[in-house]
Every structure is written in C-alpha cells, then in structure tokens.
Coordinates of C-alpha atoms in Angstrom, one line a residue:
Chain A
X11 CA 45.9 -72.9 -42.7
X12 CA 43.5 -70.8 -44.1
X13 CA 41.3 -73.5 -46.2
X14 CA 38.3 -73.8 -43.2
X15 CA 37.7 -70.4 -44.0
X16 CA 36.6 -70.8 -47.7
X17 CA 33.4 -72.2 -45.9
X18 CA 30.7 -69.8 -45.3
X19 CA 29.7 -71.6 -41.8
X20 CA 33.6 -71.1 -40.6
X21 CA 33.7 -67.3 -41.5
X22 CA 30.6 -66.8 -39.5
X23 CA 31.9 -69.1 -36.3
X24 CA 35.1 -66.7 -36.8
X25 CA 33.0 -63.7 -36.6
X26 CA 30.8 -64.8 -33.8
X27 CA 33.8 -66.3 -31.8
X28 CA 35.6 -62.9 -32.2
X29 CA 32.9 -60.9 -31.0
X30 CA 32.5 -63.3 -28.0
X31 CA 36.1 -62.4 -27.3
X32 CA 35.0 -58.7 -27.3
X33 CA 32.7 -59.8 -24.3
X34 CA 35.4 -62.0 -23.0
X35 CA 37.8 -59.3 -22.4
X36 CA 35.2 -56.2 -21.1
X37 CA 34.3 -59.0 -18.4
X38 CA 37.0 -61.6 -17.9
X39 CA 39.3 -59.1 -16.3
X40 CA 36.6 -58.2 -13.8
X41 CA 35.5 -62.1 -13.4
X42 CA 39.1 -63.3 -12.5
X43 CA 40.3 -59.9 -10.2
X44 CA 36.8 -60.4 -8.4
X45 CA 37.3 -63.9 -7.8
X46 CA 33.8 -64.7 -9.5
X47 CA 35.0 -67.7 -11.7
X48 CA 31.9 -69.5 -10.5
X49 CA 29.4 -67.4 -11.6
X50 CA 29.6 -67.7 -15.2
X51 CA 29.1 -71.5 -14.4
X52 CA 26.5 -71.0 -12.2
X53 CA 24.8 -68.4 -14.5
X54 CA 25.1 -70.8 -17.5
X55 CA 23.6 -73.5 -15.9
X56 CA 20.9 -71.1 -14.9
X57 CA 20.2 -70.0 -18.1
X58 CA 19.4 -73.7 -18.6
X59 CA 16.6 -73.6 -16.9
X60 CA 15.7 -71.2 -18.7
X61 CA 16.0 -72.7 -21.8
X62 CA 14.1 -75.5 -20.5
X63 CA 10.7 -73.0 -19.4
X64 CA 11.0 -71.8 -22.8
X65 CA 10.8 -75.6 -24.5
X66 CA 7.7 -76.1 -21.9
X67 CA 5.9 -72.8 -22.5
X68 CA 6.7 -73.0 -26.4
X69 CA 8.4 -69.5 -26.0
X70 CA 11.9 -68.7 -27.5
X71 CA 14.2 -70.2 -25.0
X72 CA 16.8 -67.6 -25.5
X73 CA 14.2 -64.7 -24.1
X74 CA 13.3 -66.7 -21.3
X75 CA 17.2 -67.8 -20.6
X76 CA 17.9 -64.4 -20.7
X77 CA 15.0 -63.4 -18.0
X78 CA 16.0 -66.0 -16.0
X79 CA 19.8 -65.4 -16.0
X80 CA 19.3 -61.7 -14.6
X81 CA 16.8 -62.5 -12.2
X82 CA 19.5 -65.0 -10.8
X83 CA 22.3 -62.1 -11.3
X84 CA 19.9 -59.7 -9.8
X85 CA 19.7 -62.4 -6.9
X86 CA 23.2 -63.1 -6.3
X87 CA 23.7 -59.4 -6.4
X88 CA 21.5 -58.6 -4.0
X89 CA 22.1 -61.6 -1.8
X90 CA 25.6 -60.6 -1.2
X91 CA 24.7 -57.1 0.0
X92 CA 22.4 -58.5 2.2
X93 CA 23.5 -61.3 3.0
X94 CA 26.8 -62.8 5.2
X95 CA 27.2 -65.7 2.5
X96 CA 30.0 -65.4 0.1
X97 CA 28.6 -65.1 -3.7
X98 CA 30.2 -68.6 -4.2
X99 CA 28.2 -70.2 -1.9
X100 CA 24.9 -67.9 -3.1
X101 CA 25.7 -69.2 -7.1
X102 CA 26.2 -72.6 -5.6
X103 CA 22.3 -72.2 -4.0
X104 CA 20.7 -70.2 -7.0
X105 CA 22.2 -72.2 -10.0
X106 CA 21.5 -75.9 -8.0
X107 CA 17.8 -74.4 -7.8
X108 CA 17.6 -73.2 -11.1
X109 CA 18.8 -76.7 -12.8
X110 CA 16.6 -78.6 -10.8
X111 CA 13.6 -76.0 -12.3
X112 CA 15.4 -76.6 -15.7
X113 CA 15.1 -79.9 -14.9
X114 CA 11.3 -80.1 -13.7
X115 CA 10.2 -78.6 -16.9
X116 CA 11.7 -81.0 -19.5
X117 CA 10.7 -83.7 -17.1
X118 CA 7.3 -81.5 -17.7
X119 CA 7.2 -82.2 -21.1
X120 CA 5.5 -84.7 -23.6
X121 CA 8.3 -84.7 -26.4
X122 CA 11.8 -86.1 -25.9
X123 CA 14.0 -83.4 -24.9
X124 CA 16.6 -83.3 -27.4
X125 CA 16.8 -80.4 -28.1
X126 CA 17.2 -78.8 -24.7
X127 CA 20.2 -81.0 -24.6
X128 CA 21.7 -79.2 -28.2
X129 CA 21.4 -76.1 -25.6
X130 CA 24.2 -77.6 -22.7
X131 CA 26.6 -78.2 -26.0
X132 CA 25.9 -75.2 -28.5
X133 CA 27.8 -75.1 -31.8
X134 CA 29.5 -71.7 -33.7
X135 CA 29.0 -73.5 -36.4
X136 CA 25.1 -72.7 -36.7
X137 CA 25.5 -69.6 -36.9
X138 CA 24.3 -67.7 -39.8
X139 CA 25.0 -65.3 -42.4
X140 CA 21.6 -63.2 -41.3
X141 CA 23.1 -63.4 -37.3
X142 CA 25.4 -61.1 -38.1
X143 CA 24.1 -57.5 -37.9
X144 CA 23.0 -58.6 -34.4
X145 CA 26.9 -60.0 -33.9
X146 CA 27.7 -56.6 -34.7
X147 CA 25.1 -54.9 -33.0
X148 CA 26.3 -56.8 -29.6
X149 CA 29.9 -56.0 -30.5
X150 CA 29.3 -52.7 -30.2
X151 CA 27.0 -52.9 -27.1
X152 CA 29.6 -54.8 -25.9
X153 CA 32.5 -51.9 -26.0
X154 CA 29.9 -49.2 -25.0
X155 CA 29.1 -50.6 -22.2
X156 CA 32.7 -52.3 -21.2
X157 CA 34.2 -48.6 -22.0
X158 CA 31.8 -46.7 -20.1
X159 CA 31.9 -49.3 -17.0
X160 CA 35.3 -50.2 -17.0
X161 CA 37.2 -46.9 -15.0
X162 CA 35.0 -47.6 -12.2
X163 CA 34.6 -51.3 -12.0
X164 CA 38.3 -51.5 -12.5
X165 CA 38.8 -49.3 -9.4
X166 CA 36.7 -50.8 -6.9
X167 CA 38.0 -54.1 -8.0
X168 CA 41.3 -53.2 -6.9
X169 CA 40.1 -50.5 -4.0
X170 CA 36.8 -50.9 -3.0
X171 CA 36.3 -48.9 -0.2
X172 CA 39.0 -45.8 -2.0
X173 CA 36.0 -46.0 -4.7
X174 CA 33.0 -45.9 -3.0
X175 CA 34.5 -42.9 -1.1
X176 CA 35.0 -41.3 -4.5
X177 CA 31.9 -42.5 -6.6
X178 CA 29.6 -43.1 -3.8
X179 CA 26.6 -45.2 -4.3
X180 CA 27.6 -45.9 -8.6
X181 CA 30.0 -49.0 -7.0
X182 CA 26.8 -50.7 -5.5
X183 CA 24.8 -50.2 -8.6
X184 CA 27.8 -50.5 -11.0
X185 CA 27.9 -54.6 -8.9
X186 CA 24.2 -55.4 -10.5
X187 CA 25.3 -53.5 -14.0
X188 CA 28.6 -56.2 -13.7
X189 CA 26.5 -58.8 -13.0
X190 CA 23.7 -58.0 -15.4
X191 CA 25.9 -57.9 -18.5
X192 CA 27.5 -61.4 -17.2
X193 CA 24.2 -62.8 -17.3
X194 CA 23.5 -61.2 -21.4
X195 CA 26.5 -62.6 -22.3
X196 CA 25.9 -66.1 -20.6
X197 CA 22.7 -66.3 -22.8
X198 CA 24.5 -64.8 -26.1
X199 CA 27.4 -67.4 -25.6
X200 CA 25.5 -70.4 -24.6
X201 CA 24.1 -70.6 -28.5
X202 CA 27.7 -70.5 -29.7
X203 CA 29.5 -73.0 -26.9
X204 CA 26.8 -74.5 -24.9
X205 CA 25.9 -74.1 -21.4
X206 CA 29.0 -76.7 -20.4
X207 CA 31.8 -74.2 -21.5
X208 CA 30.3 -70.7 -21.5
X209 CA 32.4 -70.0 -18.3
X210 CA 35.8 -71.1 -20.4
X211 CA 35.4 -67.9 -22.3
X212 CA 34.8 -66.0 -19.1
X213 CA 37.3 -67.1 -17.2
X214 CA 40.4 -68.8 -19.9
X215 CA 41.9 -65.7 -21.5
X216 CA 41.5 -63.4 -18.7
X217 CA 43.6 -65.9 -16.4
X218 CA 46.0 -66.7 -18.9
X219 CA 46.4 -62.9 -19.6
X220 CA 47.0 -62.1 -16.0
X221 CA 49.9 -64.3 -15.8
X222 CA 51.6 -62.0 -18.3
X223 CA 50.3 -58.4 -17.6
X224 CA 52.3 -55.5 -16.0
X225 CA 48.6 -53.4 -15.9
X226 CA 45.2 -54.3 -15.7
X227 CA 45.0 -52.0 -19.2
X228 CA 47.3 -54.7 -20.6
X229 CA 45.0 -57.4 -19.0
X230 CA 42.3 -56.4 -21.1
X231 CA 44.0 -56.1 -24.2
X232 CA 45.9 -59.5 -23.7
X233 CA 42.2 -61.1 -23.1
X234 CA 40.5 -60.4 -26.3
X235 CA 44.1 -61.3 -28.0
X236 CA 44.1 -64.7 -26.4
X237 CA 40.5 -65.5 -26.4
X238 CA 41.0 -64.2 -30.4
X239 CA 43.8 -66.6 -31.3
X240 CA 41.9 -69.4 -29.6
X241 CA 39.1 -69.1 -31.6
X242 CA 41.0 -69.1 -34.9
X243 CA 43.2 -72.2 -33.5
X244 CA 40.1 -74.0 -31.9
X245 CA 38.5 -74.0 -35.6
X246 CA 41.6 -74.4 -37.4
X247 CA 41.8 -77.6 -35.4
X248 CA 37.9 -78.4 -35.3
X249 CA 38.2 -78.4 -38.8
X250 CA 41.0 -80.6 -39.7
X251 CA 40.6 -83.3 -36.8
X252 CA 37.2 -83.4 -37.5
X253 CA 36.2 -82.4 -33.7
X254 CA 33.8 -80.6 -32.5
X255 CA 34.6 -77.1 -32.6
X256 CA 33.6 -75.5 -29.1
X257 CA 35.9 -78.0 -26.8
X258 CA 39.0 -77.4 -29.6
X259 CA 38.3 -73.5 -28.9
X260 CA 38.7 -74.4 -24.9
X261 CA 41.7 -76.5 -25.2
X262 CA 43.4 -73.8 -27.2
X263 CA 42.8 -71.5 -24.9
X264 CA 43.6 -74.1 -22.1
X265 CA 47.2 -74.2 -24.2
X266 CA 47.2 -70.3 -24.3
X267 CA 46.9 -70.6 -20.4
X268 CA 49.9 -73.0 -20.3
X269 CA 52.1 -70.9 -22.3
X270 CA 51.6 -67.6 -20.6
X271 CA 51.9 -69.5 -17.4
X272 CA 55.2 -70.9 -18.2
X273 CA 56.3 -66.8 -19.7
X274 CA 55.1 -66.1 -16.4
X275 CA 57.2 -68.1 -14.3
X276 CA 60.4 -67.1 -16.9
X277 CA 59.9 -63.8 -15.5
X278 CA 59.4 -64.4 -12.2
Chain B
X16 CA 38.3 -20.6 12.5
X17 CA 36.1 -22.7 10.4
X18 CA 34.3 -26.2 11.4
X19 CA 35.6 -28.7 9.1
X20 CA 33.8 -31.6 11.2
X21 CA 31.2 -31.4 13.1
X22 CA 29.3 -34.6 14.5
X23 CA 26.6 -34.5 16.7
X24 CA 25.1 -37.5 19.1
X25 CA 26.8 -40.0 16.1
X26 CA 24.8 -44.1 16.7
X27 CA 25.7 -46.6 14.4
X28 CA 24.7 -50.3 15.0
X29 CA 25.3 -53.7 13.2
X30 CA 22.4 -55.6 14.4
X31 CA 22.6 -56.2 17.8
X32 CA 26.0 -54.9 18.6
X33 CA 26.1 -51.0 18.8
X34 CA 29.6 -49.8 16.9
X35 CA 29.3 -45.8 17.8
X36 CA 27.2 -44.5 20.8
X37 CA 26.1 -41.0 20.7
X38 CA 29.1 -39.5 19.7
X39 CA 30.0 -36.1 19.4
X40 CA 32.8 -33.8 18.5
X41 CA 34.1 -31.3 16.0
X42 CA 37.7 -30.3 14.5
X43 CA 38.4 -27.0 13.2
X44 CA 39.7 -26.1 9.9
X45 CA 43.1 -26.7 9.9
X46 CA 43.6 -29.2 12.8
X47 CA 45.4 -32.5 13.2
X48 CA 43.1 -34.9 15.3
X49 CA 44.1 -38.1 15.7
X50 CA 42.0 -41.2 16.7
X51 CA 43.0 -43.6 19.2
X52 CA 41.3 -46.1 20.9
X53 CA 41.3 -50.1 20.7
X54 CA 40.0 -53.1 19.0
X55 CA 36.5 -53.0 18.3
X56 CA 36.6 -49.4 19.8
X57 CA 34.2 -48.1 16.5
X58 CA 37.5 -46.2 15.4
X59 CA 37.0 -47.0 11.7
X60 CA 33.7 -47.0 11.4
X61 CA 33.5 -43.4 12.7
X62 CA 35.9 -42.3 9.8
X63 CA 33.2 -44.8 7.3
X64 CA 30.6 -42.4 8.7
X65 CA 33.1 -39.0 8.4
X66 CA 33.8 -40.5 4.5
X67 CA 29.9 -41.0 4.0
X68 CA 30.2 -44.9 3.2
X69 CA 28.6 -45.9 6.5
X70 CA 24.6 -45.5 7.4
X71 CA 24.0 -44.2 10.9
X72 CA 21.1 -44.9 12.8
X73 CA 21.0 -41.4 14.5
X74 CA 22.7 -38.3 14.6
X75 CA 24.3 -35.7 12.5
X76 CA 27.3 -35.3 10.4
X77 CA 28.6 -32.5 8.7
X78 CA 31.9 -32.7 7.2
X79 CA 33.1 -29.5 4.8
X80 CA 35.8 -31.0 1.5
X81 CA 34.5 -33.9 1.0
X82 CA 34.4 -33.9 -2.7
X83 CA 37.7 -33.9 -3.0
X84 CA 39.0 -36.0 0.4
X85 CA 42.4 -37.3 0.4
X86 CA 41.9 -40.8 2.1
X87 CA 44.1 -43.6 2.7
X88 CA 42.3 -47.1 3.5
X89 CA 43.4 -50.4 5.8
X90 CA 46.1 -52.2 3.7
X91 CA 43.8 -55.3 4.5
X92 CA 41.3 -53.9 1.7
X93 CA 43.3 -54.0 -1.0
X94 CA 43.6 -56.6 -3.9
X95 CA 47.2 -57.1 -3.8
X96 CA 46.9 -59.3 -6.9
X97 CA 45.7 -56.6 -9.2
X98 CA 47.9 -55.9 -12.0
X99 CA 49.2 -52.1 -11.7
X100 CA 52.1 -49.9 -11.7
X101 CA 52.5 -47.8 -8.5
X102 CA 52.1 -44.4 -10.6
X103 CA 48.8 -45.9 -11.9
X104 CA 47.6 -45.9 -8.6
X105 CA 48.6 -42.0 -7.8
X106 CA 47.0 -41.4 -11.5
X107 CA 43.9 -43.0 -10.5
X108 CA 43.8 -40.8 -7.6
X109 CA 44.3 -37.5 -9.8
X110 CA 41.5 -38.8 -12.0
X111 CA 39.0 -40.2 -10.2
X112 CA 38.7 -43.3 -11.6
X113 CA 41.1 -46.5 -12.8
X114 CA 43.0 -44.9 -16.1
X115 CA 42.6 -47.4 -19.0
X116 CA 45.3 -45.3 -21.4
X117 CA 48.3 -43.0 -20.4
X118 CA 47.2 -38.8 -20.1
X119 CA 50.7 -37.1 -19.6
X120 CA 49.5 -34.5 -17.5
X121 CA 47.9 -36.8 -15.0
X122 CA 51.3 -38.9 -15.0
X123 CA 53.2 -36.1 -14.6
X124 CA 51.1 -34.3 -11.9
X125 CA 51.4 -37.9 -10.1
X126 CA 55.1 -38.1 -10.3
X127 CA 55.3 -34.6 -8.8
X128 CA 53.1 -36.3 -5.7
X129 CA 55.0 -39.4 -5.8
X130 CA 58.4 -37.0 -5.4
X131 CA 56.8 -35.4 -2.7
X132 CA 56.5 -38.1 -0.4
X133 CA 59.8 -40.2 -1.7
X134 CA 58.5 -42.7 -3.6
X135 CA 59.3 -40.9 -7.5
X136 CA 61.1 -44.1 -7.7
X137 CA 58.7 -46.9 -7.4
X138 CA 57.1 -44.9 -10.1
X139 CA 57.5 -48.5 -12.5
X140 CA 57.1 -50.6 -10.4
X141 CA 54.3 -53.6 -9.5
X142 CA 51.8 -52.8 -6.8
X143 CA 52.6 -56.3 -5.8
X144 CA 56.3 -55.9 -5.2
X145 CA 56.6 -52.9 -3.1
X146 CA 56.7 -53.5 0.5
X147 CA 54.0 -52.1 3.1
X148 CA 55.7 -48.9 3.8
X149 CA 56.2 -47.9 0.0
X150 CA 52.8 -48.6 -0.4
X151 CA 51.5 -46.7 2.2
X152 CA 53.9 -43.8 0.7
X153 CA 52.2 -44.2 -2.3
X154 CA 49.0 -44.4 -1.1
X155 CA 49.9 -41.0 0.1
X156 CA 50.8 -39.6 -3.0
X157 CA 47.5 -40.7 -3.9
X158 CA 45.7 -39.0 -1.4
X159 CA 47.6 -35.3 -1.8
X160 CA 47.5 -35.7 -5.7
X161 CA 44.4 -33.3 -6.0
X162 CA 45.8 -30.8 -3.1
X163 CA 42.4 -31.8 -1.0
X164 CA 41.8 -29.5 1.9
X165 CA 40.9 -32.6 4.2
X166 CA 42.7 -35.6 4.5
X167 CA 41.2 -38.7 6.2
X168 CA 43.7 -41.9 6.7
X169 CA 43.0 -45.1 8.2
X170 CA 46.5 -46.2 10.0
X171 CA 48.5 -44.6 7.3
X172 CA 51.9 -45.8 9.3
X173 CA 50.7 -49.5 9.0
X174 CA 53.8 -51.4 7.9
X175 CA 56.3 -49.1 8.4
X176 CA 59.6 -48.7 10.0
X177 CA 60.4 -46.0 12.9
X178 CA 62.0 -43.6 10.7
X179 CA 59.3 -44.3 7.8
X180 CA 56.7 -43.3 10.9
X181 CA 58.7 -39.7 11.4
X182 CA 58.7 -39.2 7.9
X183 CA 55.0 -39.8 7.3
X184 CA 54.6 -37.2 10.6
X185 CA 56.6 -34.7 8.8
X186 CA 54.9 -35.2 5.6
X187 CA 51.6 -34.8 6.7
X188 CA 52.5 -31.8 9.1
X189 CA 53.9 -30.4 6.4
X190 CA 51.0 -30.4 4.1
X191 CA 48.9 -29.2 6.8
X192 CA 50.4 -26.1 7.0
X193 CA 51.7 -25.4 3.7
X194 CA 47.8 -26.0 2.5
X195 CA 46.0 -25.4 5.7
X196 CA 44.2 -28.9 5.2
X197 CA 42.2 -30.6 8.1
X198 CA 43.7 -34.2 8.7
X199 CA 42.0 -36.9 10.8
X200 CA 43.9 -40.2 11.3
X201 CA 43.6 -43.3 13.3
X202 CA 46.9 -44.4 14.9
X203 CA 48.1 -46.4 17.4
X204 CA 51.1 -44.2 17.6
X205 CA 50.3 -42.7 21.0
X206 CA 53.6 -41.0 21.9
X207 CA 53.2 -39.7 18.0
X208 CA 49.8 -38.5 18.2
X209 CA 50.9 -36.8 21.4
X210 CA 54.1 -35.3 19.9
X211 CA 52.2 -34.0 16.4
X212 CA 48.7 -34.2 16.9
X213 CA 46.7 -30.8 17.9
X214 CA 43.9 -33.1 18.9
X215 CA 43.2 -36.5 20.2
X216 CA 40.1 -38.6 20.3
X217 CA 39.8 -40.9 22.4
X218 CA 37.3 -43.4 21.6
X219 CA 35.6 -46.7 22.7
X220 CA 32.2 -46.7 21.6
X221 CA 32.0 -43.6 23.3
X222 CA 33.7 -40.6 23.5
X223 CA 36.4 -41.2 26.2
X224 CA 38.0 -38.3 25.6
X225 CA 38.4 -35.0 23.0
X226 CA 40.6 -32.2 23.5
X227 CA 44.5 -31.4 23.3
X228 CA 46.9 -34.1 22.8
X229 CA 49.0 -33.5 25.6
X230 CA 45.6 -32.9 28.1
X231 CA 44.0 -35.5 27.0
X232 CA 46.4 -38.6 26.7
X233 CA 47.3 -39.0 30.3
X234 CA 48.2 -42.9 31.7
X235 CA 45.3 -43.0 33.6
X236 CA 43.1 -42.4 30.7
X237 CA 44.8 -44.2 28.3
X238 CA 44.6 -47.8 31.0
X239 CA 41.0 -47.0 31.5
X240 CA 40.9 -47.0 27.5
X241 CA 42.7 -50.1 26.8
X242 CA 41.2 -51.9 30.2
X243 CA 44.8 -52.3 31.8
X244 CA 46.2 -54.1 28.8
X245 CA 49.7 -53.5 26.9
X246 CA 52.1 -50.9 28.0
X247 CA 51.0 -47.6 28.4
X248 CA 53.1 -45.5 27.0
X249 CA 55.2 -47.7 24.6
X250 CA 54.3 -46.0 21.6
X251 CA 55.3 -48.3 18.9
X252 CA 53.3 -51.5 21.0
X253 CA 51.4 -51.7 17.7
X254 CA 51.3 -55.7 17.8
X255 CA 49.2 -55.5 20.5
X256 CA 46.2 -52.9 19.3
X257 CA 46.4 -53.5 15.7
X258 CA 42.3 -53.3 14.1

C-alpha cells in the first residue's frame, strides 16, 4: 500500500494534495451551503485565460491567472449586489468571456500552444521538493484566513439577513473576501489538477460530507477528511494502474460521495 | 418615558417604485407596537430600516439598543439545508457569530433561553426537522439569549398553531415587563395586536394610522387598509395577507 510513497515525486503530490484539502475544507462548506458549485468552474476556466495572457506576454502565467481570477471574482461579486442576475448566470457570462480571451491569446501566438494545454490538465506529480515551504506557507494562510472568516461566513450562510443585522456591513465585504480566496485557490490548484477538475476539489468532499454531518463544524472537519483520504486513494491507484493521478483523485472522491450518500440514506 | 424609536419623514425607494413614503412615528421605551398593514404595504422594509440593513433616501432614524437587538427574520430567509443543531442556533445568538467548537457557558446560557420559551427539548435536534412553530420558538430563544432591551420580529407567529400564537403573546409580554424591553413586530394577527399590543401601526406606504391598539384598529380603518379585501376582523385570516 505504502510502496508509491518511497518515491520522492509521490510524497510531494501527498503533501501538496493534503494541503489542497486544507483549502478544500475552509471553502467547500461555504461553496456547497451557498449554492456556488459553478463558480470554481467558472473561476478555473477563467484563470485560463489567464494562463493564456501570460504565454502571449511571456509573463509567469500563474501571476497573471491569479490577476485575472480576482478580477472575475471581484466582478461576480460585485455584479450580484448590483445586479438582478443570479451569480450562476453572471459566472456563466464572465468565465464564457474570459475563455474566449484565453482563447484569442494562444490563437495570438506564434508557437504551438502546448503548453497552455498542460495548464487545463495539471499534474501533482510535478511538484517539487523546493515547492514545499510555499505548500506550507499556503497551508497556513489557508487556516488563518478560513479560521478568522469562518464564524461569520458560516452565519450569513445559513442567516443572512440575522447576520448583517449583527455584523453590519463585514457580510458584504466578507462576500468579495469568500470570493477572493476561491479565486487564490483556483490558481494554486489548477498547477496540481488542471483547470478541468479544480472545481472537484471545491465542490466533492464538501457534498459528500454534508450527506453525513449533524453540524456545519462537523461539515468542515468531514471535508478535509474526505478530500484527504481521496488524495491518498487517488495516488495509491494512480500509481498502480498506471493512470493519471488527478482523475483517480476525483473518482475517489466521486466513491467517497457514493458511500456517504448511501450512510446517508441508512439514516434517513 | 424614554424614546426607543423615533423616525422622522422615513422615504425609501427601489427604483421607480417608492416602498416607504414620508413616514413618521416613534414608540416609547417599553412599548409593544405592532405593525400591520398588507402585501407590498413597506411593512418589512420599515423594520430593514429600524434594523439598519436598509438605505433610505430621506429622513431620519433613531433607534436606542441596537447593538444588542433581539430580531427574528421571515422563515423564507433561511437556509433550511444547513447542517445545525437547534441549540447551535440559540448559541450563535449568544455569541454573535456561528460557533465552530462547543463553549459550555454559551450552551448552557442557551438552554436556559431555549427552557424559557419551551423548546429545552429540541435542544439536539436538526434545524431541518423541527416544524415551523418550533423553529420560530427557537428563533425566539435566539433573540432573548443576550437579554436585549429591544426586540424586533418579522411575523414571529408564522407557522404556528392558535395556542402556539397565545403562547408566543405571553412570552413576549412577559419579557416586556419582566425586562422593560421595547418590542416591535409585524403581524397579521389583528384581533392579537388588538388584544396585546399598546400600539398599532398601521401602514401602506404611508402612515395610515399610529396610536392605541384599540383606537386605532377600527373596521372602517382596517377595509380602507386592506381595500375591502378578506374579512375584517377574522384574526387568524393569515392565508390571505401573508408577505
């Protein structure tokens, strides 16, 4: 069971994939409540064009993915206080216009775009030994900021107006700090998964996790456990059938879902 | 006595559409006003305004206990999905914010609120499962948790049964004067409001009416109010005036 992990490249997909479930349970929980399973989609695919003005510009695509993910958060933040559109329907207009920029650019291009393309699939299995003070440096960033955030957004998640009555104007600006952080991680995941299953993480363990939770406290917890497990399982798997290790981490978490859903209906 | 509210030529509009038009009125320390007017009548907008949540394109607003309001919202706004126990929410209320661990003294300051209002027993249970009326009980709890001195509620008998209606009364009349708190509450409860209330608002953009309960809620008023529509005087003809 334990043989991948002899490998240097497989410890440091384990370590990357575990702090990615750090991220995956400060948001997920928020993601799913909220009904915002689209946006990590819509802000991957965002961040791909992105990616994309970085190749053209010969800038590091991950700074300008990053620019461009929380302008388009900032957007669809700002949009849906201003706006009457639903944020689904605002992701579905910002992310379409943002792939077809994405798109524009390569076509912009003189060289074959290639490796734009290694950008929509990702691999954990790239990652190095010297990425991993800034794994740790995000893991930590990650449970500051979840811990300090997560009181409020978890209250006007389930009591919106109750909230804004108590905290005043912190639940508008705590919406951008949400959508903001969504947007960092989009970027930080789409080097380990690719832009295609980014939203797997988001959205995966937190579902499967509310199928099974008594509190939203329990939610949390039960996120990073699930997306955890999946990450071990996914590489165990990646490793032994020889697959490629991104899509085995999703279908484990897919069977995670499964299996919590069926303990779910068990208890009615 | 004390002004607890005081609002002053009060405009709020959505666009084109005006929600609030130059209201005015004020409640005294101490009193039980309730709201009642109908659909579209600006009833819970003027308590978005009272609560601080709402812009206003004119007027002024003064409200005294604010910081620590006890409020109960529509039912409607709610995320009946979320994963909680009933005592979480009363703890939330104690603390300000959603707990993440378990603080005994909060737990047990929230049990005392949930025993106060008959719900110590849903303590455990899901948010999900309890039916309207227990949750509106508990929302209760929530809103006397930190002994607040004003107490705003947005059709805190929504869902409830007759007797679950005569309860909350009692419960709220009760902590009025055992605290001396303000309450304001929209109902459509009129023979209730009449019965409990020291004050009645009548309200339809405009002030229709302010004054004492039993001055102000005569039948001729109240058909002007509702343009001829309903029964005046059935109190519990909540189907028909429901927000």
């Amino acid at each position: 069971m334990i043989e991948p992990f002899q490998y240097e490249f497989m410890r440091n997909a384990l370590i990357a994939g575990i702090v990615l479930s750090g991220f995956a349970a400060c948001l997920g929980p928020f993601i799913v409540q909220r009904k915002m399973a689209f946006m990590g989609s819509g802000l991957a695919h965002a961040a791909f064009g992105g990616v994309a003005l970085g190749l053209l510009i010969d800038f590091s695509p991950i700074i300008t993915a990053l620019f461009f993910t929380q302008l388009v958060a900032f957007l669809i933040v700002w949009l849906e206080h201003r706006s009457k559109l639903s944020s689904d329907t605002i992701i579905g207009v910002l992310f379409s216009t943002a792939m077809a920029l994405g798109i524009i650019f390569l076509s912009m291009r003189e060289e074959y775009g290639a490796d734009a393309f290694s950008y929509l699939f990702g691999s954990v299995l790239t990652i190095t030994f010297n990425d991993m003070p800034l794994q740790f440096f995000l893991l930590l960033m990650a449970g500051i900021v979840g811990s300090g955030y997560w009181h409020r957004w978890a209250y006007a998640t389930f009591d919106r107006k109750s909230a804004e009555v108590e905290l005043g104007k912190k639940v508008r600006s705590d919406d951008y700090a949400l959508a903001f952080f969504i947007a960092f991680v989009t970027v930080f995941a789409i080097e380990l998964i690719g832009v295609l299953l980014v939203s797997a993480f988001l959205v995966l363990p937190a579902a499967a996790a509310r199928l099974v939770s008594r509190s939203f406290a329990q939610m949390t917890l039960l996120t990073f456990i699930i997306s955890a497990i999946s990450v071990v399982v996914g590489l165990i798997s990646s490793y032994h059938l020889d697959a490629p290790s991104g899509p085995c981490i999703v279908l484990a978490q897919a069977g995670l879902f499964g299996a919590c859903f069926s303990v779910g209906m068990r208890r009615g | 006595m004390s002004v607890a509210i005081s609002v002053e030529g009060l405009t709020v509009r959505f666009g084109d559409v005006t929600a609030l038009d130059n209201v005015g009125f004020s409640v005294e320390a101490g009193e039980f006003v309730a709201i009642i007017g109908p659909n579209g009548a600006g009833k819970s907008t003027l308590l978005d305004v009272l609560l601080g949540v709402q812009k206003m394109e004119s007027g002024t607003v003064k409200v005294e206990g604010l910081d620590k309001v006890g409020y109960i919202p529509q039912r409607k706004d709610l995320d009946k999905r979320f994963p909680a126990k009933a005592i979480e929410l009363v703890v939330c209320g104690a603390m300000g914010f959603w707990p993440l661990v378990k603080r005994k003294g909060f737990e047990e300051r929230a049990l005392r609120a949930m025993k106060r209002v008959g719900v110590d027993h849903c303590a455990e249970q899901q948010i999900s499962t309890l039916s309207g009326g227990e949750l509106q009980r508990v929302y209760l709890a929530k809103s006397l948790v930190r002994d607040p001195s004003l107490l705003i509620l947005d059709e805190p008998a929504a869902g409830m049964d007759l007797a679950g209606e005569a309860d909350m009364y009692h419960l709220l009349l009760d902590y009025q004067k055992d605290y001396g708190a303000t309450v304001v509450m929209i109902t459509h409860d009129w023979e209730g409001a009449r019965v409990h209330a020291d004050k009645v608002l009548l309200l339809n953009k405009k002030v229709i009416a302010f004054g004492d309960a039993k001055d102000v809620m005569d039948e001729a008023r109240l058909l002007h109010l509702f343009h001829h529509r309903g029964h005046v005087g059935e109190s519990h003809d909540k189907e028909h005036y429901h927000d």
